[in-house]
């Protein structure tokens, strides 16, 4: 098997650039670390180009890695390309997926308006997957989907359902034209979520950690909802609010 | 006002030890950072002994800080005692509270069995606060409540409702004697949460991120519940599941 032992290797240098959004977009690639996430990527339509492993690591099962380049690297090289403090000894270099074309809209959608924290976005995608959502749409100004912390906290869910970037104002129009009710989340001018009935199809829009969903978007929804605060907290974490609302709305 | 400019100052050295659980328990003190959290601590029954500020920071309002020692510190000293990468320039040294004595049990309780991740525990406490819970009980083996990440991710909720350490098996017995139904969370041998009705009073037990609630505890609950997974995720994040269940159960 091929080996790379030097952190000065050109490919290693190139892969290190995948740590930034700019580097990922320029290369058209992203990196995934750890056995579980790599297995999920291999089972998904994502193209895994290269799997890097340290010597003591067991490779993923043969049928899955068919077609990937396999490279053994030294611990030092793994540490160099890893974004975690304790690398798990296996990483994969994958192609950034092309957003799937949308022909017909139906089902349940989660729309994220400028969600900034990668842990929150990953947890929201995991929650949307668990709640059986059809897809997730990330508006402009959200943290990059292929940020390593987003991938990690999604626990592989980014490989389970379509997550696309889009203009939320355009999406709201499409959803309305398809007859799908669009719910924003807001603290003012909104109804308690329990005032509405669970829905066969719906879109839920959640927003930025500090500012919530932008007014421009709230003005275009069918209805805006809030989760009541019964105690003294100022608000719920956005991923927790997403869970409460998605599970309620799908009924 | 008093000033400390040297990181070799004995009090600074002593406060640095509050970064660890052992250090906090030995000193009987813990540290809080940032304006918002310090204001929340000052408004709560917690005893704030010392407030440390860098020169450019505006002190909290006078009525709140009545009785605290105020010390101006250099940026270097603030950096030395801070647990964050970008210190906010204000920190407070507080007394660890004595757990409130429980006379009569009534209301709604969240019990946490060996929750390990400080961000999860803090978010769960914030969620319990938002959902109007009466109190939170941390079983043995949970991350320390006064870990700085727990405090930060609770967004001040640890100062809003009683959070006590306790033996969960003993608590389950007390709750049952008080006529409060106790619900565990489990993937097997459990009912979908929506199969039961919202409850006036209840206790919900959530568990460790990987292993869930221990079998010993599950065997003693009135009923065990799960949140259905409709998609391909293996599970929900424990703080998200807590939110879905608390909001459903309180109705």
Coordinates of C-alpha atoms in Angstrom, one line a residue, chain B residues 1-224:
Chain B
X1 CA -9.6 50.0 44.0
X2 CA -7.3 47.1 44.7
X3 CA -5.1 46.0 41.8
X4 CA -3.3 42.7 40.9
X5 CA -0.8 42.9 38.1
X6 CA 1.3 39.8 38.6
X7 CA 0.3 36.3 37.6
X8 CA 2.5 35.2 40.5
X9 CA 0.2 36.7 43.1
X10 CA -0.9 34.0 45.6
X11 CA -4.6 34.7 45.1
X12 CA -4.3 34.4 41.4
X13 CA -2.5 31.1 41.8
X14 CA -5.3 29.9 44.1
X15 CA -8.1 31.0 41.7
X16 CA -6.4 29.2 38.8
X17 CA -7.0 26.0 40.8
X18 CA -10.7 26.5 40.4
X19 CA -10.4 25.2 36.8
X20 CA -10.5 21.6 38.1
X21 CA -13.3 19.9 39.9
X22 CA -10.9 18.9 42.7
X23 CA -9.7 22.5 43.1
X24 CA -13.2 23.8 43.3
X25 CA -14.3 21.2 45.9
X26 CA -11.2 21.8 48.0
X27 CA -11.6 25.6 48.0
X28 CA -15.4 25.5 48.1
X29 CA -15.4 28.1 45.3
X30 CA -16.0 28.3 41.6
X31 CA -15.5 30.9 38.9
X32 CA -17.9 32.6 36.5
X33 CA -16.8 34.6 33.5
X34 CA -18.5 37.3 31.4
X35 CA -20.9 40.1 32.2
X36 CA -24.2 38.2 31.6
X37 CA -23.3 35.2 33.7
X38 CA -22.0 37.3 36.5
X39 CA -25.1 39.5 36.6
X40 CA -27.1 36.2 36.8
X41 CA -25.0 35.0 39.7
X42 CA -25.3 38.3 41.5
X43 CA -29.1 38.2 41.2
X44 CA -29.2 34.6 42.5
X45 CA -28.8 33.4 46.1
X46 CA -25.1 32.4 45.1
X47 CA -22.5 34.3 47.2
X48 CA -20.2 36.2 44.9
X49 CA -17.0 37.0 46.9
X50 CA -14.8 38.7 44.4
X51 CA -15.3 40.4 41.0
X52 CA -12.1 40.7 38.9
X53 CA -12.1 43.2 36.0
X54 CA -9.6 44.5 33.5
X55 CA -9.3 48.3 33.3
X56 CA -11.5 48.9 30.2
X57 CA -14.4 46.9 31.7
X58 CA -17.5 48.6 33.1
X59 CA -18.4 47.2 36.5
X60 CA -21.8 45.6 37.0
X61 CA -24.4 48.0 38.6
X62 CA -23.6 49.1 42.1
X63 CA -26.6 47.7 44.0
X64 CA -25.7 44.2 42.7
X65 CA -22.1 44.2 43.6
X66 CA -22.7 45.5 47.1
X67 CA -20.6 43.4 49.4
X68 CA -18.2 41.9 46.8
X69 CA -14.6 42.7 46.8
X70 CA -13.7 44.4 43.5
X71 CA -10.2 44.0 42.0
X72 CA -8.7 45.4 38.9
X73 CA -6.3 43.0 37.1
X74 CA -4.0 43.4 34.2
X75 CA -4.9 41.8 30.8
X76 CA -2.2 39.2 31.5
X77 CA -3.7 38.2 34.8
X78 CA -7.2 38.0 33.3
X79 CA -5.8 35.7 30.6
X80 CA -4.0 33.6 33.2
X81 CA -7.2 32.9 35.2
X82 CA -9.6 32.7 32.3
X83 CA -10.7 29.3 30.9
X84 CA -11.7 30.8 27.6
X85 CA -9.6 31.7 24.6
X86 CA -10.9 35.2 24.4
X87 CA -11.5 36.4 28.0
X88 CA -14.3 38.9 28.3
X89 CA -12.4 40.9 30.8
X90 CA -14.6 40.1 33.8
X91 CA -14.7 37.1 36.2
X92 CA -16.2 36.4 39.6
X93 CA -15.2 34.1 42.3
X94 CA -18.3 32.5 44.0
X95 CA -19.0 30.2 46.8
X96 CA -20.1 26.7 45.9
X97 CA -23.8 26.6 47.1
X98 CA -25.0 24.1 49.6
X99 CA -27.6 21.8 48.1
X100 CA -31.1 23.0 49.3
X101 CA -32.8 20.7 51.7
X102 CA -35.8 19.0 50.2
X103 CA -38.8 19.0 52.5
X104 CA -41.6 18.2 50.2
X105 CA -41.3 17.0 46.6
X106 CA -43.8 18.4 44.2
X107 CA -43.6 19.5 40.6
X108 CA -41.5 18.5 37.7
X109 CA -37.9 17.2 37.9
X110 CA -35.2 16.3 35.4
X111 CA -32.8 13.6 36.5
X112 CA -29.4 13.2 34.6
X113 CA -27.7 9.8 34.8
X114 CA -23.9 10.1 33.9
X115 CA -24.2 12.9 31.4
X116 CA -20.6 13.5 30.4
X117 CA -20.5 16.3 27.9
X118 CA -20.4 19.8 29.6
X119 CA -22.1 21.4 26.7
X120 CA -24.9 18.9 26.8
X121 CA -25.4 19.2 30.6
X122 CA -25.5 23.0 30.4
X123 CA -28.0 23.0 27.5
X124 CA -30.1 20.5 29.4
X125 CA -30.3 22.8 32.4
X126 CA -31.1 25.7 30.2
X127 CA -33.9 23.6 28.6
X128 CA -35.2 22.5 32.0
X129 CA -35.3 26.1 33.1
X130 CA -37.2 27.1 29.9
X131 CA -39.6 24.3 30.3
X132 CA -40.4 25.5 33.9
X133 CA -39.0 22.5 35.7
X134 CA -38.9 22.6 39.5
X135 CA -35.4 21.2 39.8
X136 CA -32.6 19.1 38.2
X137 CA -30.9 16.2 39.9
X138 CA -27.4 15.1 38.8
X139 CA -26.5 11.5 39.6
X140 CA -23.1 10.2 40.3
X141 CA -20.8 10.1 37.3
X142 CA -22.1 13.3 35.7
X143 CA -19.8 16.0 34.6
X144 CA -19.3 18.6 37.4
X145 CA -22.0 21.3 37.5
X146 CA -19.4 24.0 38.1
X147 CA -17.3 23.1 35.1
X148 CA -16.9 26.4 33.2
X149 CA -18.4 24.9 30.0
X150 CA -21.5 23.7 31.9
X151 CA -22.0 27.2 33.3
X152 CA -21.5 28.9 29.9
X153 CA -23.8 26.6 28.0
X154 CA -26.5 26.9 30.7
X155 CA -26.5 30.6 29.7
X156 CA -27.1 31.4 33.4
X157 CA -29.9 28.8 34.0
X158 CA -27.8 27.1 36.7
X159 CA -28.6 30.3 38.8
X160 CA -32.3 30.1 38.0
X161 CA -33.5 26.7 39.4
X162 CA -32.2 24.3 42.0
X163 CA -29.7 21.8 40.5
X164 CA -28.6 19.3 43.1
X165 CA -26.3 16.2 43.2
X166 CA -28.0 13.1 44.4
X167 CA -28.3 9.3 44.3
X168 CA -30.8 8.7 41.6
X169 CA -32.0 5.4 43.1
X170 CA -32.8 7.2 46.3
X171 CA -34.5 10.1 44.4
X172 CA -36.7 7.6 42.4
X173 CA -37.9 6.2 45.7
X174 CA -38.7 9.7 47.1
X175 CA -40.5 10.7 43.9
X176 CA -42.6 7.6 43.9
X177 CA -43.4 8.0 47.6
X178 CA -44.5 11.5 46.7
X179 CA -46.8 10.1 44.0
X180 CA -44.8 11.6 41.2
X181 CA -44.6 9.4 38.1
X182 CA -41.0 8.6 37.1
X183 CA -40.2 8.2 33.4
X184 CA -36.9 6.7 32.1
X185 CA -35.7 7.0 28.6
X186 CA -34.6 3.8 26.7
X187 CA -34.5 2.5 23.2
X188 CA -35.7 -1.0 24.2
X189 CA -38.6 -2.1 26.4
X190 CA -40.0 1.4 26.2
X191 CA -43.1 3.2 24.8
X192 CA -43.1 6.0 22.3
X193 CA -43.5 9.2 24.4
X194 CA -46.7 10.2 22.5
X195 CA -48.4 7.0 23.9
X196 CA -48.7 8.7 27.3
X197 CA -50.6 11.8 28.3
X198 CA -49.0 15.1 29.4
X199 CA -48.6 15.1 33.2
X200 CA -49.3 17.7 36.0
X201 CA -46.2 16.4 37.9
X202 CA -43.5 14.1 36.6
X203 CA -39.8 13.2 36.7
X204 CA -37.9 12.4 33.5
X205 CA -34.5 10.6 33.6
X206 CA -32.1 11.1 30.7
X207 CA -28.8 9.3 30.4
X208 CA -25.2 9.0 29.3
X209 CA -24.5 10.1 25.6
X210 CA -23.3 6.6 24.6
X211 CA -25.0 4.2 27.0
X212 CA -28.2 5.9 27.9
X213 CA -29.8 5.4 31.3
X214 CA -28.4 2.5 33.4
X215 CA -30.4 -0.7 33.5
X216 CA -30.5 -0.5 37.3
X217 CA -32.4 2.8 37.1
X218 CA -34.6 1.7 34.2
X219 CA -35.8 -1.2 36.3
X220 CA -37.1 1.1 38.9
X221 CA -39.1 3.7 36.9
X222 CA -42.8 3.7 36.4
X223 CA -42.4 3.7 32.6
X224 CA -39.7 4.1 30.1

